[in-house]
Short mmCIF file of C-alpha atoms and ligand atoms in Angstrom, two decimals:
data_model
loop_
_atom_site.label_atom_id
_atom_site.label_comp_id
_atom_site.label_asym_id
_atom_site.label_seq_id
_atom_site.Cartn_x
_atom_site.Cartn_y
_atom_site.Cartn_z
CA MET F 23 -108.89 15.07 3.57
CA SER F 24 -111.33 17.41 5.24
CA VAL F 25 -109.81 19.41 8.07
CA GLU F 26 -111.67 19.80 11.32
CA PHE F 27 -111.00 22.67 13.67
CA PRO F 28 -109.87 23.30 16.30
CA LEU F 29 -106.74 21.42 15.42
CA ASP F 30 -106.17 18.54 17.79
CA LEU F 31 -102.42 18.10 17.68
CA THR F 32 -102.51 15.07 19.95
CA GLU F 33 -104.05 13.04 17.16
CA ASP F 34 -102.18 12.04 14.01
CA ARG F 35 -104.32 13.24 11.09
CA TYR F 36 -102.01 11.74 8.53
CA THR F 37 -101.65 8.08 9.44
CA ASP F 38 -101.74 7.33 5.71
CA VAL F 39 -98.39 9.09 5.25
CA ALA F 40 -95.33 6.97 6.10
CA ASP F 41 -93.16 8.07 9.02
CA GLU F 42 -90.15 8.04 6.71
CA GLU F 43 -91.84 10.59 4.43
CA LYS F 44 -92.68 12.89 7.36
CA GLU F 45 -89.11 12.62 8.56
CA ARG F 46 -87.74 13.34 5.09
CA LEU F 47 -89.79 16.55 4.88
CA PHE F 48 -88.81 17.57 8.41
CA ASN F 49 -85.15 17.10 7.51
CA GLU F 50 -85.71 19.23 4.40
CA ILE F 51 -87.05 22.02 6.64
CA LYS F 52 -84.08 21.71 8.98
CA ALA F 53 -81.59 21.62 6.13
CA ASP F 54 -82.70 25.04 4.90
CA ILE F 55 -79.82 27.48 5.29
CA ARG F 56 -82.12 29.95 7.16
CA PHE F 57 -83.39 27.43 9.72
CA ASN F 58 -80.74 27.87 12.42
CA GLY F 59 -81.01 31.64 12.25
CA TYR F 60 -84.79 31.47 12.77
CA LEU F 61 -84.92 29.07 15.71
CA TYR F 62 -83.11 29.39 19.04
CA GLY F 63 -85.55 27.77 21.47
CA CYS F 64 -88.67 29.12 23.13
CA TYR F 65 -89.50 30.84 26.45
CA GLU F 66 -93.23 30.11 25.96
CA CYS F 67 -93.80 33.79 26.70
CA GLY F 68 -96.51 34.21 24.07
CA VAL F 69 -95.18 37.53 22.75
CA CYS F 70 -95.37 36.20 19.19
CA VAL F 71 -99.00 35.12 19.66
CA ALA F 72 -99.96 38.51 21.08
CA ALA F 73 -98.38 40.22 18.06
CA CYS F 74 -99.78 37.84 15.45
CA PRO F 75 -102.85 39.03 13.49
CA SER F 76 -103.60 35.55 12.21
CA ALA F 77 -103.74 34.16 15.75
CA ARG F 78 -106.67 36.49 16.41
CA PHE F 79 -108.77 35.16 13.59
CA TYR F 80 -107.69 31.57 13.08
CA ASP F 81 -106.96 28.50 15.09
CA PHE F 82 -103.29 29.30 14.66
CA SER F 83 -100.25 29.91 16.84
CA PRO F 84 -96.69 30.94 15.94
CA ARG F 85 -95.63 29.72 19.39
CA VAL F 86 -96.82 26.21 18.56
CA ILE F 87 -94.95 26.26 15.25
CA THR F 88 -91.72 27.26 17.01
CA GLN F 89 -92.07 24.76 19.82
CA VAL F 90 -92.94 21.85 17.58
CA LEU F 91 -89.91 22.49 15.39
CA ALA F 92 -87.68 22.99 18.45
CA ARG F 93 -88.92 19.68 19.90
CA GLU F 94 -88.35 18.05 16.53
CA ASP F 95 -91.83 16.56 16.65
CA VAL F 96 -91.85 15.19 13.13
CA GLU F 97 -95.47 14.03 13.18
CA VAL F 98 -97.00 17.29 14.44
CA ALA F 99 -94.73 19.32 12.17
CA TYR F 100 -96.22 17.44 9.24
CA THR F 101 -99.74 18.24 10.47
CA LEU F 102 -98.85 21.92 10.86
CA MET F 103 -97.27 22.01 7.41
CA ASN F 104 -100.57 20.82 6.00
CA ASP F 105 -103.23 22.44 8.15
CA SER F 106 -101.72 25.49 9.79
CA VAL F 107 -98.91 27.28 7.98
CA TRP F 108 -101.25 28.63 5.30
CA ASP F 109 -103.07 30.75 7.92
CA CYS F 110 -99.96 32.91 8.42
CA SER F 111 -100.11 36.30 6.69
CA GLN F 112 -96.29 36.59 6.57
CA CYS F 113 -96.28 39.98 8.26
CA PHE F 114 -93.35 39.06 10.56
CA SER F 115 -94.77 40.88 13.58
CA CYS F 116 -93.64 37.78 15.48
CA ASP F 117 -90.01 38.73 14.83
CA ARG F 118 -90.17 40.69 18.09
CA CYS F 119 -89.65 37.34 19.86
CA PRO F 120 -87.32 37.97 22.83
CA ARG F 121 -85.58 34.66 22.17
CA GLY F 122 -84.61 35.83 18.68
CA ASN F 123 -86.83 33.37 16.82
CA SER F 124 -88.64 34.14 13.61
CA PRO F 125 -91.80 32.01 13.60
CA GLY F 126 -92.84 33.71 10.35
CA GLY F 127 -89.50 32.79 8.79
CA LEU F 128 -89.89 29.17 9.91
CA ILE F 129 -93.32 29.16 8.32
CA THR F 130 -91.84 30.48 5.07
CA ILE F 131 -89.50 27.51 5.02
CA MET F 132 -92.31 25.05 5.82
CA ARG F 133 -94.44 26.50 3.01
CA GLU F 134 -91.60 26.26 0.55
CA VAL F 135 -91.02 22.62 1.46
CA ALA F 136 -94.76 21.96 1.07
CA VAL F 137 -94.77 23.58 -2.37
CA ARG F 138 -91.54 21.93 -3.52
CA ASN F 139 -92.93 18.53 -2.61
CA GLY F 140 -96.34 19.16 -4.13
CA LEU F 141 -98.34 18.59 -0.92
CA GLN F 142 -102.08 18.78 -1.43
CA SER F 143 -102.27 21.56 1.18
CA ALA F 144 -99.97 23.68 -0.99
CA ARG F 145 -102.02 22.98 -4.09
CA ASP F 146 -105.21 23.93 -2.26
CA ALA F 147 -103.69 27.08 -0.77
CA LEU F 148 -102.36 28.32 -4.12
CA GLU F 149 -105.33 27.24 -6.22
CA GLY F 150 -106.99 30.65 -6.16
CA TYR F 151 -103.79 32.47 -7.10
CA GLY F 152 -103.04 30.89 -10.48
CA ARG F 153 -104.18 33.98 -12.38
CA ILE F 154 -102.05 36.28 -10.23
CA ILE F 155 -98.99 34.02 -10.45
CA TYR F 156 -99.39 33.84 -14.24
CA LYS F 157 -99.66 37.62 -14.50
CA ILE F 158 -96.63 38.32 -12.34
CA MET F 159 -94.42 35.62 -13.81
CA SER F 160 -95.29 36.19 -17.47
CA THR F 161 -95.14 39.99 -17.47
CA GLY F 162 -92.69 40.48 -14.59
CA THR F 163 -95.02 42.89 -12.88
CA GLN F 164 -97.86 42.94 -10.45
CA VAL F 165 -101.57 42.40 -10.86
CA SER F 166 -102.83 45.22 -12.98
CA PRO F 167 -105.89 47.20 -11.88
CA ASP F 168 -107.99 45.98 -14.78
CA MET F 169 -107.94 42.54 -13.18
CA LEU F 170 -110.13 43.89 -10.40
CA GLN F 171 -113.29 42.27 -11.69
CA PRO F 172 -115.93 40.49 -9.65
CA ASN F 173 -115.71 37.24 -11.60
CA ALA F 174 -111.90 37.11 -11.31
CA PHE F 175 -111.67 37.16 -7.54
CA PRO F 176 -115.01 36.21 -5.99
CA ASP F 177 -113.47 36.17 -2.53
CA TRP F 178 -112.67 39.87 -2.69
CA GLY F 179 -116.05 40.69 -1.24
CA ARG F 180 -119.35 42.23 -2.21
CA HIS F 181 -117.99 45.74 -2.86
CA VAL F 182 -115.79 44.64 -5.73
CA GLN F 183 -118.63 44.99 -8.25
CA GLU F 184 -119.17 48.64 -7.34
CA ILE F 185 -115.45 49.38 -7.30
CA SER F 186 -114.81 47.70 -10.65
CA GLU F 187 -117.57 49.73 -12.33
CA HIS F 188 -115.86 53.01 -11.40
CA LEU F 189 -112.27 51.89 -11.49
CA ASP F 190 -111.02 54.71 -13.72
CA VAL F 191 -112.41 57.26 -11.26
CA TRP F 192 -110.91 55.49 -8.25
CA ARG F 193 -107.54 55.33 -9.94
CA LYS F 194 -107.51 59.03 -10.78
CA ALA F 195 -108.05 59.78 -7.09
CA LEU F 196 -104.59 58.35 -6.40
CA PRO F 197 -101.78 60.93 -6.43
CA PRO F 198 -98.97 59.19 -8.41
CA GLU F 199 -99.56 59.49 -12.13
CA THR F 200 -98.31 55.97 -12.76
CA LEU F 201 -101.30 54.60 -10.85
CA HIS F 202 -103.88 56.32 -13.04
CA THR F 203 -104.08 53.57 -15.59
CA THR F 204 -106.74 50.90 -15.37
CA GLU F 205 -105.15 48.69 -17.99
CA THR F 206 -101.54 48.13 -17.06
CA SER F 207 -99.17 48.63 -14.22
CA TRP F 208 -95.62 49.69 -14.86
CA GLN F 209 -93.68 48.59 -17.92
CA VAL F 210 -91.02 45.93 -17.56
CA GLU F 211 -88.11 46.14 -20.00
CA GLU F 212 -87.42 43.16 -22.24
CA LYS F 213 -83.93 42.68 -20.74
CA THR F 214 -85.37 42.61 -17.20
CA LEU F 215 -88.05 40.14 -18.17
CA VAL F 216 -85.53 37.78 -19.74
CA GLU F 217 -83.42 37.99 -16.58
CA LEU F 218 -86.45 37.22 -14.43
CA TYR F 219 -87.31 34.17 -16.55
CA LEU F 220 -83.72 32.91 -16.21
CA ILE F 221 -83.75 33.47 -12.44
CA TRP F 222 -87.05 31.62 -12.03
CA HIS F 223 -85.68 28.79 -14.14
CA MET F 224 -82.28 28.53 -12.46
CA THR F 225 -83.44 28.90 -8.86
CA GLY F 226 -86.06 26.16 -9.14
CA VAL F 227 -89.13 28.40 -8.97
CA MET F 228 -90.50 26.83 -12.15
CA ASP F 229 -89.95 23.37 -10.66
CA MET F 230 -92.03 24.44 -7.66
CA ILE F 231 -94.83 25.71 -9.92
CA LYS F 232 -94.81 22.40 -11.75
CA GLU F 233 -95.29 20.51 -8.48
CA VAL F 234 -98.39 22.45 -7.46
CA ASP F 235 -100.02 23.39 -10.78
CA GLU F 236 -99.00 21.50 -13.92
CA GLY F 237 -101.42 23.48 -16.13
CA LEU F 238 -100.02 26.82 -15.00
CA PHE F 239 -96.50 25.48 -15.48
CA MET F 240 -97.22 24.52 -19.10
CA ILE F 241 -98.68 27.92 -19.96
CA LEU F 242 -95.72 29.73 -18.38
CA GLN F 243 -93.31 27.32 -20.04
CA ASP F 244 -94.64 28.27 -23.51
CA VAL F 245 -94.40 31.98 -22.82
CA MET F 246 -90.94 31.83 -21.27
CA GLU F 247 -89.28 29.41 -23.67
CA GLU F 248 -90.39 31.48 -26.66
CA ARG F 249 -89.15 34.76 -25.24
CA LEU F 250 -85.85 33.25 -24.09
CA GLU F 251 -85.32 31.73 -27.52
CA ASP F 252 -85.93 35.13 -29.14
CA ALA F 253 -83.32 36.56 -26.76
CA GLY F 254 -80.79 33.92 -27.86
CA TYR F 255 -81.07 31.48 -24.92
CA ASP F 256 -81.51 27.78 -25.52
CA VAL F 257 -83.42 26.94 -22.33
CA THR F 258 -85.83 24.06 -21.87
CA PHE F 259 -88.16 23.90 -18.88
CA ASP F 260 -88.94 20.28 -18.08
S1 LIG S 57 -95.58 36.29 10.19
FE1 LIG S 57 -97.26 34.83 10.46
S2 LIG S 57 -96.90 33.95 12.47
FE2 LIG S 57 -95.70 35.84 12.39
S3 LIG S 57 -97.02 37.43 13.23
FE3 LIG S 57 -97.34 37.45 11.03
S4 LIG S 57 -99.09 36.10 10.68
FE4 LIG S 57 -98.33 35.66 12.75
S1 LIG S 58 -92.15 35.08 21.35
FE1 LIG S 58 -90.49 33.63 20.97
S2 LIG S 58 -89.96 32.79 22.96
FE2 LIG S 58 -91.98 33.78 23.16
S3 LIG S 58 -93.46 32.08 22.74
FE3 LIG S 58 -93.07 33.11 20.80
S4 LIG S 58 -91.41 31.92 19.86
FE4 LIG S 58 -91.45 31.40 22.04
#
């Protein structure tokens, strides 16, 4: 559905979703082991909003997230999980809440529930990151500088063309020698990579990927199963 802003939380945007489904997802948020340590109530003081960079630029409020979860407003929580939580930059400046809440932590949980359940909002939010996720999960390391190309990340702005043309020069301006390369980032040992694949398999990360991007899952599955087999592990991702 198209999302109109500002968000009117008095209206139910998702009447097509059954109440039972909204309640199931809310209960999944509450059941997270971190939930009780992130939510203690709310003074409505606005400290979190004042500290929040996303609140300055988006129609977004960590205070609203906290209060809606504290009130157990299942319907609005579902709306926020779709239309609001993706605006958070996960900086955790809101952790200075005098009540001891962590709105950013609550948002982490809501995002994870959205991803695990394959909500369209999660698919949309992660759509532009498939290449990065593939790079990190297949090689066990971060985006390498050679990926800084205008056609790879069009949303990186108009200066990316100029930067990418002189990338080797830019890199050499950085002090640590390990950052001088324009082709790779640091090397990940085979043993570490195999451990990472096993962790992502056993902790359900691959299941989450499958929910939001089946194509990406299949590519990663091929890479991981082959390497794990070579390392002597009989692991099937399905
Ligand atoms: S973690 Fe999210 S909600 Fe908290 S201050 Fe940062 S952007 Fe705002
Ligand atoms: S800082 Fe804490 S108590 Fe104050 S409005 Fe934000 S969540 Fe509520």
